[in-house]
mmCIF file of C-alpha atoms in Angstrom:
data_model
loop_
_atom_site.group_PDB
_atom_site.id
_atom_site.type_symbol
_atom_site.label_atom_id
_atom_site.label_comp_id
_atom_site.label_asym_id
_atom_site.label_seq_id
_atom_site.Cartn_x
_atom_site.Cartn_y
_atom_site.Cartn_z
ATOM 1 C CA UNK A 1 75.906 -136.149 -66.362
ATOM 2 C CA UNK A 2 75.296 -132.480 -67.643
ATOM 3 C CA UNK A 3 74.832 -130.166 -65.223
ATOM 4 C CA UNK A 4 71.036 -128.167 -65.678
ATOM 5 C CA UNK A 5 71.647 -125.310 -68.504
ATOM 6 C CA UNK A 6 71.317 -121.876 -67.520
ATOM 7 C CA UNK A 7 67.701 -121.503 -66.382
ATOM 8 C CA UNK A 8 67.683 -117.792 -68.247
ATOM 9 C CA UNK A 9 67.479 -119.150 -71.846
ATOM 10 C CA UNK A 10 64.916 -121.075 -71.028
ATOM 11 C CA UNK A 11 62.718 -118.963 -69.026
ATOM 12 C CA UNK A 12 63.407 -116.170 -72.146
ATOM 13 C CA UNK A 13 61.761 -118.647 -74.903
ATOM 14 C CA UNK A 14 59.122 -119.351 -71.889
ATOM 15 C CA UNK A 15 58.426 -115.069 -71.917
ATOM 16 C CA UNK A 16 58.406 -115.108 -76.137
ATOM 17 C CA UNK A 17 55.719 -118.265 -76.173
ATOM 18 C CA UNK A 18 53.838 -116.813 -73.688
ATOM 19 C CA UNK A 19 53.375 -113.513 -75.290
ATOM 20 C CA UNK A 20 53.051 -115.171 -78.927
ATOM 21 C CA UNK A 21 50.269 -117.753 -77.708
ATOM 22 C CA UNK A 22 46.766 -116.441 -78.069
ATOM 23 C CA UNK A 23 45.160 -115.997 -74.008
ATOM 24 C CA UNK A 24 42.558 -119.074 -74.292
ATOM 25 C CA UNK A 25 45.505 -121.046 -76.191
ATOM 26 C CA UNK A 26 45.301 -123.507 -73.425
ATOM 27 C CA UNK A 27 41.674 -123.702 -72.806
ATOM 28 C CA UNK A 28 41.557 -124.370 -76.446
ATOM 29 C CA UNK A 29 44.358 -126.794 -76.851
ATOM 30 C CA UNK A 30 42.855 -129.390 -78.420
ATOM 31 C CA UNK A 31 41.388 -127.406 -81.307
ATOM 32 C CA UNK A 32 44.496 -125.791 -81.538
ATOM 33 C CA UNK A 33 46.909 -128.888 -82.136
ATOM 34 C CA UNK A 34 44.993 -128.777 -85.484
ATOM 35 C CA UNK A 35 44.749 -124.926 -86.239
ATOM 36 C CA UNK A 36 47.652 -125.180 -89.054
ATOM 37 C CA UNK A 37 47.536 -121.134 -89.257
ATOM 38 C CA UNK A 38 48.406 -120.954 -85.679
ATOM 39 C CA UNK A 39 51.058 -123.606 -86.254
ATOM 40 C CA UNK A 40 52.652 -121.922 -89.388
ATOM 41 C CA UNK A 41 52.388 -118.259 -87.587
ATOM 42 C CA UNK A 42 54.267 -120.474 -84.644
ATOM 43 C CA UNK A 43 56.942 -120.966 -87.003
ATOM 44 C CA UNK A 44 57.386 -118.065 -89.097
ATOM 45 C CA UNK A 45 57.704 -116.136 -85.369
ATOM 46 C CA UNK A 46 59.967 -118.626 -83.882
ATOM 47 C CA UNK A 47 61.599 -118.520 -86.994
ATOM 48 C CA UNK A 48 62.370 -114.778 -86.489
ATOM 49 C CA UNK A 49 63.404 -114.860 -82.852
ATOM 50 C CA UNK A 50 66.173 -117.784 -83.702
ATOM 51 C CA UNK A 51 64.263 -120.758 -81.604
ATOM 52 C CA UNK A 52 63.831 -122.713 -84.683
ATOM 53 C CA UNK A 53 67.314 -123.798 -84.813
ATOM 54 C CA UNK A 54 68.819 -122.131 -82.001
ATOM 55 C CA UNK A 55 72.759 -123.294 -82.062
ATOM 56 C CA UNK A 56 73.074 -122.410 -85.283
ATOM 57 C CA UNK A 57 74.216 -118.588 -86.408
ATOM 58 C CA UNK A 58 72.193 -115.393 -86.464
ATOM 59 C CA UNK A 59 73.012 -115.754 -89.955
ATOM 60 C CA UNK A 60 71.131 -118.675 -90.691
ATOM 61 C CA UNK A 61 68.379 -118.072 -88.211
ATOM 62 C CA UNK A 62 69.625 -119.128 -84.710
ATOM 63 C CA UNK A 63 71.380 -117.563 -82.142
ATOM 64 C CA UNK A 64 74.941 -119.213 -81.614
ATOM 65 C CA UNK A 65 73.627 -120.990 -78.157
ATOM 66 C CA UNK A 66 75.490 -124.351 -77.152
ATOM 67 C CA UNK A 67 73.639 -127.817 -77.605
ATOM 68 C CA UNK A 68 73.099 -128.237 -73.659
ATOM 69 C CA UNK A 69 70.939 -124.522 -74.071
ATOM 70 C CA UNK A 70 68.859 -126.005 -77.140
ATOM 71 C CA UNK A 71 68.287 -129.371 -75.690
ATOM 72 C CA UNK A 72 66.842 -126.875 -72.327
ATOM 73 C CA UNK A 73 64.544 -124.865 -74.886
ATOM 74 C CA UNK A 74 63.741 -127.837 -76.427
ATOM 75 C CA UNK A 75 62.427 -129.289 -73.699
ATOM 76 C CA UNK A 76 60.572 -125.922 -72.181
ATOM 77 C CA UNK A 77 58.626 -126.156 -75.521
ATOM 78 C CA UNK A 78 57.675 -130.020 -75.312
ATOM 79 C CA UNK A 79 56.294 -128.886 -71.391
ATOM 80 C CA UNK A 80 54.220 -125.657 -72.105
ATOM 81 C CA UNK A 81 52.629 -127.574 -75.186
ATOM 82 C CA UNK A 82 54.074 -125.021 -77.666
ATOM 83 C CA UNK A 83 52.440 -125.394 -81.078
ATOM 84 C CA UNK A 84 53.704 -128.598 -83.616
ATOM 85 C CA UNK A 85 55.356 -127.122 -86.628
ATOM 86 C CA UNK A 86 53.190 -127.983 -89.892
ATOM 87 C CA UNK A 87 56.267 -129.598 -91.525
ATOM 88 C CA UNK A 88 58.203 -131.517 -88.891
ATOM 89 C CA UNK A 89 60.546 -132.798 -91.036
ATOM 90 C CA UNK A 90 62.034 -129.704 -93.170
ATOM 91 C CA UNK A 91 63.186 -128.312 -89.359
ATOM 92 C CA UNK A 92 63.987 -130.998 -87.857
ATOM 93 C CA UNK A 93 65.450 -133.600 -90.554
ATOM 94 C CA UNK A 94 66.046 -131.891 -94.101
ATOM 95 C CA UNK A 95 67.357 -128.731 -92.413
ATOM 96 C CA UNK A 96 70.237 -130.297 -90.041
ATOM 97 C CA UNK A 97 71.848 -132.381 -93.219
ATOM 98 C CA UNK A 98 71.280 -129.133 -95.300
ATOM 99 C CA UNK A 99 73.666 -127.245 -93.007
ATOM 100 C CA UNK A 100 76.445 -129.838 -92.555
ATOM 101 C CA UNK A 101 76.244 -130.955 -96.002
ATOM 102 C CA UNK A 102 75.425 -128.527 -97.947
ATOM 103 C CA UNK A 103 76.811 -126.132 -100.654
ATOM 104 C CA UNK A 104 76.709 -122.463 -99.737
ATOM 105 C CA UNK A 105 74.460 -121.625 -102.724
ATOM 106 C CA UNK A 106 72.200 -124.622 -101.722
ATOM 107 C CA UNK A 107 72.243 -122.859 -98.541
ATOM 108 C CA UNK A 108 71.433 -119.530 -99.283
ATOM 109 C CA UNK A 109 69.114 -120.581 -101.702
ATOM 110 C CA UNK A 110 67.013 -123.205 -99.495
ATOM 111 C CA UNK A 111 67.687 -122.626 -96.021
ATOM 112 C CA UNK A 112 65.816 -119.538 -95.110
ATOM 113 C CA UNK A 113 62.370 -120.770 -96.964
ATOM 114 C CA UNK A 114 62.946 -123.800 -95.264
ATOM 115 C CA UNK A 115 63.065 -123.063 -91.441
ATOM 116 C CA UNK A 116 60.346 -119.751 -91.909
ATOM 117 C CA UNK A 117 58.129 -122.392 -93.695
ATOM 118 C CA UNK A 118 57.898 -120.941 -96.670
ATOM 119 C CA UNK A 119 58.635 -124.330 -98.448
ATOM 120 C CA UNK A 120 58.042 -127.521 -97.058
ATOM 121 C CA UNK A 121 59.860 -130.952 -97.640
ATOM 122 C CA UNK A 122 59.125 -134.537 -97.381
ATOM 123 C CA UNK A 123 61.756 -137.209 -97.046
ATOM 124 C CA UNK A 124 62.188 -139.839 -99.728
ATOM 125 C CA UNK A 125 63.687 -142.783 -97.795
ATOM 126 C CA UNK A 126 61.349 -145.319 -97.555
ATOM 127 C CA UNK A 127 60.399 -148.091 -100.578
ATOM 128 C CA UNK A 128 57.494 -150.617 -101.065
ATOM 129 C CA UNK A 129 60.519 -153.423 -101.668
ATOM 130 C CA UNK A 130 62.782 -152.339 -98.978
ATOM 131 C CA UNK A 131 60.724 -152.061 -96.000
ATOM 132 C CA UNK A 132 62.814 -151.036 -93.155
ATOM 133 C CA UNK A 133 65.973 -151.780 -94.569
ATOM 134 C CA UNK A 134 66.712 -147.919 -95.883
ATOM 135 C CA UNK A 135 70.304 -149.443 -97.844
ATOM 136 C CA UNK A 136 68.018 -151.893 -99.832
ATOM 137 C CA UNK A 137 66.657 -149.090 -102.059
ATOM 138 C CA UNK A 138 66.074 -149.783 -105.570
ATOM 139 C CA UNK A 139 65.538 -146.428 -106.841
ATOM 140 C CA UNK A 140 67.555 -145.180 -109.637
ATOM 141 C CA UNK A 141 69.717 -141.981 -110.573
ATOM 142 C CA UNK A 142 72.127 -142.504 -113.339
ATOM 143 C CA UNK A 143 74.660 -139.539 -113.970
ATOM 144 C CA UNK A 144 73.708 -137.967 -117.524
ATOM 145 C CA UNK A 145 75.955 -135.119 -118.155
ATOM 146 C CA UNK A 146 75.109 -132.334 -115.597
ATOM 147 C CA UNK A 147 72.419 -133.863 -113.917
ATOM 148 C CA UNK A 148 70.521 -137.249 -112.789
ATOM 149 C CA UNK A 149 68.195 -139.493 -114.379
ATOM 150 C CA UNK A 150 66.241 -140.938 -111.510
ATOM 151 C CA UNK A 151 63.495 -143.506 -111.693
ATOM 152 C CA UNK A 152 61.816 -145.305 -108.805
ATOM 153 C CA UNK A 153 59.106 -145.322 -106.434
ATOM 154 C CA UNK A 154 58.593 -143.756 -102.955
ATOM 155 C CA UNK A 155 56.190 -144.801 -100.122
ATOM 156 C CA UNK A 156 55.720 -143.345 -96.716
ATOM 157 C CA UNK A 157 56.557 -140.266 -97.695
ATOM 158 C CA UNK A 158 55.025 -137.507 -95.501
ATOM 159 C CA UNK A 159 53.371 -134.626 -96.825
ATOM 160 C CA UNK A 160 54.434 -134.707 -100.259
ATOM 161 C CA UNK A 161 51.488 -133.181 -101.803
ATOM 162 C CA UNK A 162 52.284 -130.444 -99.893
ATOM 163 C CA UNK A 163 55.803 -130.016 -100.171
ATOM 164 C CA UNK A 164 57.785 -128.515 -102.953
ATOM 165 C CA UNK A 165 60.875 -129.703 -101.822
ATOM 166 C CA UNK A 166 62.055 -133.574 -101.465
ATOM 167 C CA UNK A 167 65.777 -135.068 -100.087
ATOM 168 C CA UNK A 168 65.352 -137.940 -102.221
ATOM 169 C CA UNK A 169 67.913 -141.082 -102.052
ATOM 170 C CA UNK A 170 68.649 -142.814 -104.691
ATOM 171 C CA UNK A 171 71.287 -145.897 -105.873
ATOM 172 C CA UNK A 172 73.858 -143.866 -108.008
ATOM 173 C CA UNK A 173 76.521 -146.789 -107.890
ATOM 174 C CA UNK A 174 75.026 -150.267 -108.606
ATOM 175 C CA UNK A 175 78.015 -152.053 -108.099
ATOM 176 C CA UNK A 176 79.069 -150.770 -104.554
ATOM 177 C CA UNK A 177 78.128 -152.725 -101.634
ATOM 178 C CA UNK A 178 74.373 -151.286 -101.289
ATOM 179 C CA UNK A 179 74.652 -148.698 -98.361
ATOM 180 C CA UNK A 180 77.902 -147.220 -99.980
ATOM 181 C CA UNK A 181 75.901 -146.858 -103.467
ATOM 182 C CA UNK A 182 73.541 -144.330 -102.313
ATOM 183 C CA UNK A 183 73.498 -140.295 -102.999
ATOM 184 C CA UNK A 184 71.108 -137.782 -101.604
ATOM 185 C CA UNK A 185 69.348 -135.171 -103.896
ATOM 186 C CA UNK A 186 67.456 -132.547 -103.872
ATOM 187 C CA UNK A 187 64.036 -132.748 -105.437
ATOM 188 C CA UNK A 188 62.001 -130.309 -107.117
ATOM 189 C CA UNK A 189 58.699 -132.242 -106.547
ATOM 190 C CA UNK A 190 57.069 -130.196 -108.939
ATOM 191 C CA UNK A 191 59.695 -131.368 -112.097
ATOM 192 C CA UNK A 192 58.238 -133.368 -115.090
ATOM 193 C CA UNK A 193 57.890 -137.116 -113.904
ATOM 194 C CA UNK A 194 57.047 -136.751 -110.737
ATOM 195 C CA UNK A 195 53.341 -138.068 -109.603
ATOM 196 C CA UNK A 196 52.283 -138.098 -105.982
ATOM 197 C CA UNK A 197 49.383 -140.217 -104.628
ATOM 198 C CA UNK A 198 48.070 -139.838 -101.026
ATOM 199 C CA UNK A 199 47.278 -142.847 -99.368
ATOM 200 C CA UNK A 200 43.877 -143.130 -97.321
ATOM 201 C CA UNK A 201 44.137 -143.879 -94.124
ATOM 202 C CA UNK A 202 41.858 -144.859 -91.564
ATOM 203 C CA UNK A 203 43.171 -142.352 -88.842
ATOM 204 C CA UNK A 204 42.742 -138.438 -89.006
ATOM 205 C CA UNK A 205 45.778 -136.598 -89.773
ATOM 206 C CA UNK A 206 47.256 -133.825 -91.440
ATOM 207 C CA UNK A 207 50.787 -135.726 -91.291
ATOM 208 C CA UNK A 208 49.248 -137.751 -95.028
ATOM 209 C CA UNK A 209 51.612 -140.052 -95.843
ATOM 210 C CA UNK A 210 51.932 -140.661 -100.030
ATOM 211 C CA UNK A 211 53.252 -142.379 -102.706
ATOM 212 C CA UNK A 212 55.939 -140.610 -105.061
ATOM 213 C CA UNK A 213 56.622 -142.438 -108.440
ATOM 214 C CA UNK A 214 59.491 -140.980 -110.574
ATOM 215 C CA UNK A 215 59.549 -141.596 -114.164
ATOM 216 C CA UNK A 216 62.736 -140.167 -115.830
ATOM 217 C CA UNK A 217 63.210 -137.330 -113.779
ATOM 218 C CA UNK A 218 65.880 -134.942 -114.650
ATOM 219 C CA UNK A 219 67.304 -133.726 -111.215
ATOM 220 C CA UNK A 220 70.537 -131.201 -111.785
ATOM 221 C CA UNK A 221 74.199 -132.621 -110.625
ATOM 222 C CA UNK A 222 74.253 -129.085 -108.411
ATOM 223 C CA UNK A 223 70.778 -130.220 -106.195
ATOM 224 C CA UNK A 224 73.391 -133.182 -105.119
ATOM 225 C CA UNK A 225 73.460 -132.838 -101.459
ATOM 226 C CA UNK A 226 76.707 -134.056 -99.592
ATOM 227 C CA UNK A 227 79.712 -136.084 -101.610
ATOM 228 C CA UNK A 228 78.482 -138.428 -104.913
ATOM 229 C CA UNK A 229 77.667 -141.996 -103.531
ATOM 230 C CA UNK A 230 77.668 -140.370 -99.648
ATOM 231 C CA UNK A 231 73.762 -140.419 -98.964
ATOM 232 C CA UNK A 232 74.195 -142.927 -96.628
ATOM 233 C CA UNK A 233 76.282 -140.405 -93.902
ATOM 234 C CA UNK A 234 73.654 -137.535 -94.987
ATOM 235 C CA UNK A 235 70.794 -139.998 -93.568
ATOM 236 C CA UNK A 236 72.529 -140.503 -90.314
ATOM 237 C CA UNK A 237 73.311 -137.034 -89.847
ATOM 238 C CA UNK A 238 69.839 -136.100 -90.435
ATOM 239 C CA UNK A 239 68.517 -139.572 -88.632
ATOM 240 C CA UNK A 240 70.657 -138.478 -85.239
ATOM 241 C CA UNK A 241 69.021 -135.171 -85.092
ATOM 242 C CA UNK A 242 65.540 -136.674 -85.378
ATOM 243 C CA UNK A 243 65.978 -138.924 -82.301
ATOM 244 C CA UNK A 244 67.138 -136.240 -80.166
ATOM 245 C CA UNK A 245 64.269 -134.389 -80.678
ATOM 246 C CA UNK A 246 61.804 -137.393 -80.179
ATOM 247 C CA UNK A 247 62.831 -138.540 -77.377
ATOM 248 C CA UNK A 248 62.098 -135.232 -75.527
ATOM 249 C CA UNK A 249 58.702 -135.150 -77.176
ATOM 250 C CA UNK A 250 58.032 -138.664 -76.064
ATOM 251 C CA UNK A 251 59.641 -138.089 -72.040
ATOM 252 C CA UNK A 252 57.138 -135.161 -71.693
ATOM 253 C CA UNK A 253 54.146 -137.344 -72.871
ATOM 254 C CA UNK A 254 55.008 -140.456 -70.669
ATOM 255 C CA UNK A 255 55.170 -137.775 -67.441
ATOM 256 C CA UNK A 256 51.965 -136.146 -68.362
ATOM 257 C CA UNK A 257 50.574 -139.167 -68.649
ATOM 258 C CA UNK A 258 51.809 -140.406 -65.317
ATOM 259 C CA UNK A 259 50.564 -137.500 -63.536
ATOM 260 C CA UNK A 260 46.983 -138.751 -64.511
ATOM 261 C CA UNK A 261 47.331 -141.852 -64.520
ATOM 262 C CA UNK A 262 48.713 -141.882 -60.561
ATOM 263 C CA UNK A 263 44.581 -140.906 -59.641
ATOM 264 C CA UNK A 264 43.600 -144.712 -60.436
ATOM 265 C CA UNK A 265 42.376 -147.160 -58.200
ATOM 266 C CA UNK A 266 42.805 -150.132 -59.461
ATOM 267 C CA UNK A 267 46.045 -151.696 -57.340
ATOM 268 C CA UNK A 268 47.444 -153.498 -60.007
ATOM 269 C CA UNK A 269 48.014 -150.176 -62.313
ATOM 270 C CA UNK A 270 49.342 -148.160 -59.995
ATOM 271 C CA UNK A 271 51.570 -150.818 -59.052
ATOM 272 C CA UNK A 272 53.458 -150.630 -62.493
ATOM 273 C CA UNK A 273 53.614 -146.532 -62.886
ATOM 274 C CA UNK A 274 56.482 -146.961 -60.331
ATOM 275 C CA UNK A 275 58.221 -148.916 -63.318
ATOM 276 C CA UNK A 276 57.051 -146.557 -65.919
ATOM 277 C CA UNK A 277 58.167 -143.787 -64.133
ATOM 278 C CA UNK A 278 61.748 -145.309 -63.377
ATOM 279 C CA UNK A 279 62.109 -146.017 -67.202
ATOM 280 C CA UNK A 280 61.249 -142.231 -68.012
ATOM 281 C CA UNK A 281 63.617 -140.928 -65.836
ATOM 282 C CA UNK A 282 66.052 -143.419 -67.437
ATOM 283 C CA UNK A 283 64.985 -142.170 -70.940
ATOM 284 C CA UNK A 284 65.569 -138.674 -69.443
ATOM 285 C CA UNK A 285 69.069 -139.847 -68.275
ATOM 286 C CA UNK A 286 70.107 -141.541 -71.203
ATOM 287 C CA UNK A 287 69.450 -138.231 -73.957
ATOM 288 C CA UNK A 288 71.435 -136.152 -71.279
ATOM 289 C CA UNK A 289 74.086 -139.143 -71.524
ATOM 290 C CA UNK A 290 74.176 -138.941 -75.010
ATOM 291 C CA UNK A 291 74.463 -135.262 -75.331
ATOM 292 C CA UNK A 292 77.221 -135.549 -72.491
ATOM 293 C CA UNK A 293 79.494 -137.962 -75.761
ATOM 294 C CA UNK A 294 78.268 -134.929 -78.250
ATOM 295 C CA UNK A 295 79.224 -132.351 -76.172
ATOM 296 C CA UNK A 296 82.959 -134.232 -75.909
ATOM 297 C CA UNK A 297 82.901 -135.410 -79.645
ATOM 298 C CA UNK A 298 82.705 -138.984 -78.397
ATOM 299 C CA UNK A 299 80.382 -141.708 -80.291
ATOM 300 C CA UNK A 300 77.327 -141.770 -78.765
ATOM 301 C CA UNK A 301 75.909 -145.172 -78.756
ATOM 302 C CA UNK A 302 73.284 -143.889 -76.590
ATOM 303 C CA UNK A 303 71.700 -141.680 -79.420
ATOM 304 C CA UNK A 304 70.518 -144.816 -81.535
ATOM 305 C CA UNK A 305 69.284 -146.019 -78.272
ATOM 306 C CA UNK A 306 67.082 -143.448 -77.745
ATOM 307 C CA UNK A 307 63.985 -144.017 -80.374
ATOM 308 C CA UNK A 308 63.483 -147.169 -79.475
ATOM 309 C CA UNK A 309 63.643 -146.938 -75.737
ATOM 310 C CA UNK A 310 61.187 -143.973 -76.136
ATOM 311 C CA UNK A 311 58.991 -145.757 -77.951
ATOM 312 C CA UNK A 312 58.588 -149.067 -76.114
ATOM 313 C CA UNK A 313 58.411 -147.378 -72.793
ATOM 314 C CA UNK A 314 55.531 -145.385 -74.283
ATOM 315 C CA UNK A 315 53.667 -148.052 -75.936
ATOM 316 C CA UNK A 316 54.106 -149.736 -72.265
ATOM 317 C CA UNK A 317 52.566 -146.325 -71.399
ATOM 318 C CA UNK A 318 49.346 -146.658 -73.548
ATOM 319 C CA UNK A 319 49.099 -149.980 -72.584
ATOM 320 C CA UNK A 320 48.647 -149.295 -69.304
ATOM 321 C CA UNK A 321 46.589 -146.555 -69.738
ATOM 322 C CA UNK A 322 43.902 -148.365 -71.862
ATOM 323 C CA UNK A 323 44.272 -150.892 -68.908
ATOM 324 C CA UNK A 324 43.389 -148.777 -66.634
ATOM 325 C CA UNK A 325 40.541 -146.682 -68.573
ATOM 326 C CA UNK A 326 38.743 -149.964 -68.352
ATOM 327 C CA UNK A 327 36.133 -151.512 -71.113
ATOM 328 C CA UNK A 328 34.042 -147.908 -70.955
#
């Protein structure tokens, strides 16, 4: 297993957050997971110190640290609480498949907006017909000169009334078998066509999920992102990245949790946190596993593991906790 990272990166982010936060952050936290100045501030700063990305270049907003270093500061951010970034998924999904994938003018042109938060993005995966199955798209983009004709319909799709920015997939070969077929682009959300629709929801969040309905919307053959039909390995790519970050997020919950939960006397609840806690330390073990393959450039089977152990073990979690929280 990897060896602990060097504690000084870590305890170096620690210093920055610490002098960033405002002094009654904590006191305040609740209020505060909600104060989207505070989160966008977050991220413009973190932006400017190179902790938004932080293996990648100085050039592109990092600092040229190893992955063991960023999964540590990763991980130091999940623990003090640090403040959500307004638009998960241009960081942490659009921008990984940006920089493998992408041009070098798509890069200079998108990249820096994108991590500083400038510009947000929303991810246009997910269709009413397809449900989970992502290659079962129907959307359309047919090749018209020097650019794309793309019709379809989007659901699910975070934050697009927001965003100004959209990695939209789209069926670009009909005839290939249907996860070959598929080609990422990059959508102006604000181009002729395109009509977004927030759906109401019953919970309270700024995360809005909407509808995005494309009627004959000309995207250019240069917002392409990744090789013509080759969507499908820009997804992963950006898919892999996601889960390493979750399960972190989702490990620092579960042993939060734990710590309070541990107070309860009811015999038959504290009976099962043993379990709990054995499956967070093995959802602990198993991201350092899979960074272990990275690290060596070995497939990692362990990285498509990790969303769904993280999530089951805490939905066993909440279970337990409503459990033991009783009827009041």
């Amino acid at each position: 297993m990897t060896p602990a990272p060097a504690v000084p990166v870590a305890e170096e982010f620690a210093s920055w957050l610490a002098d960033f936060l405002p002094r009654d952050y904590y006191q305040r936290y609740p209020r505060c997971r909600w104060d989207v100045a505070l989160r966008r501030d977050y991220q413009r700063a973190a932006f400017e110190a190179g902790w938004i990305q932080p293996t990648w270049p100085r050039r592109h907003g990092g600092r040229s640290l190893g992955l063991a270093e960023a999964m540590e500061i990763r991980i130091e951010a999940a623990l003090r609480s640090a403040p959500k970034l307004p638009n998960i998924a241009g960081p942490n999904v659009v921008a990984p498949g940006l920089h493998q994938f992408g041009t070098p003018s798509q890069i200079d042109r998108l990249m820096v907006p994108l991590l500083r938060g400038d510009q947000w993005w929303a991810l246009g995966m997910s269709e009413p017909e397809a449900g989970s199955d992502f290659a079962g798209l129907r959307t359309r983009a047919e090749l018209d000169g020097a650019l794309f004709r793309v019709n379809g319909h989007k659901i699910w799709t975070t934050q697009a009334h927001e965003s100004r920015w959209c990695t939209l997939y789209a069926r670009t070969d009909p005839d290939a078998p249907k996860h070959r077929g598929i080609s990422c682009l990059i959508l102006d959300l604000q181009s002729p066509g395109v009509r977004v629709e927030p759906i109401r929801m019953a919970s309270v969040s700024d995360e809005i999920f909407c509808e995005v309905f494309l009627d004959d919307v000309e995207v250019p053959f240069d917002n392409l992102l990744g090789r013509l039909h080759g969507g499908w390995d820009v997804a992963l790519s950006s898919l892999h990245h996601e889960r390493q970050m979750i399960w972190i997020m989702n490990w620092v919950e579960i042993k939060r949790g734990l710590q309070v939960a541990r107070n309860t006397q009811d015999d038959d609840v504290y009976s099962e946190l043993g379990s709990l806690l054995a499956d967070a330390e093995a959802l602990r073990a198993t991201g350092y596993r899979a960074l272990d393959n990275e690290l060596a450039g070995r497939p990692s089977p362990e990285a498509d593991i990790l969303k769904l152990l993280g999530s089951v073990t805490l939905q066993r979690f909440w279970d337990l906790a409503a459990v033991a929280a009783g009827p009041s």
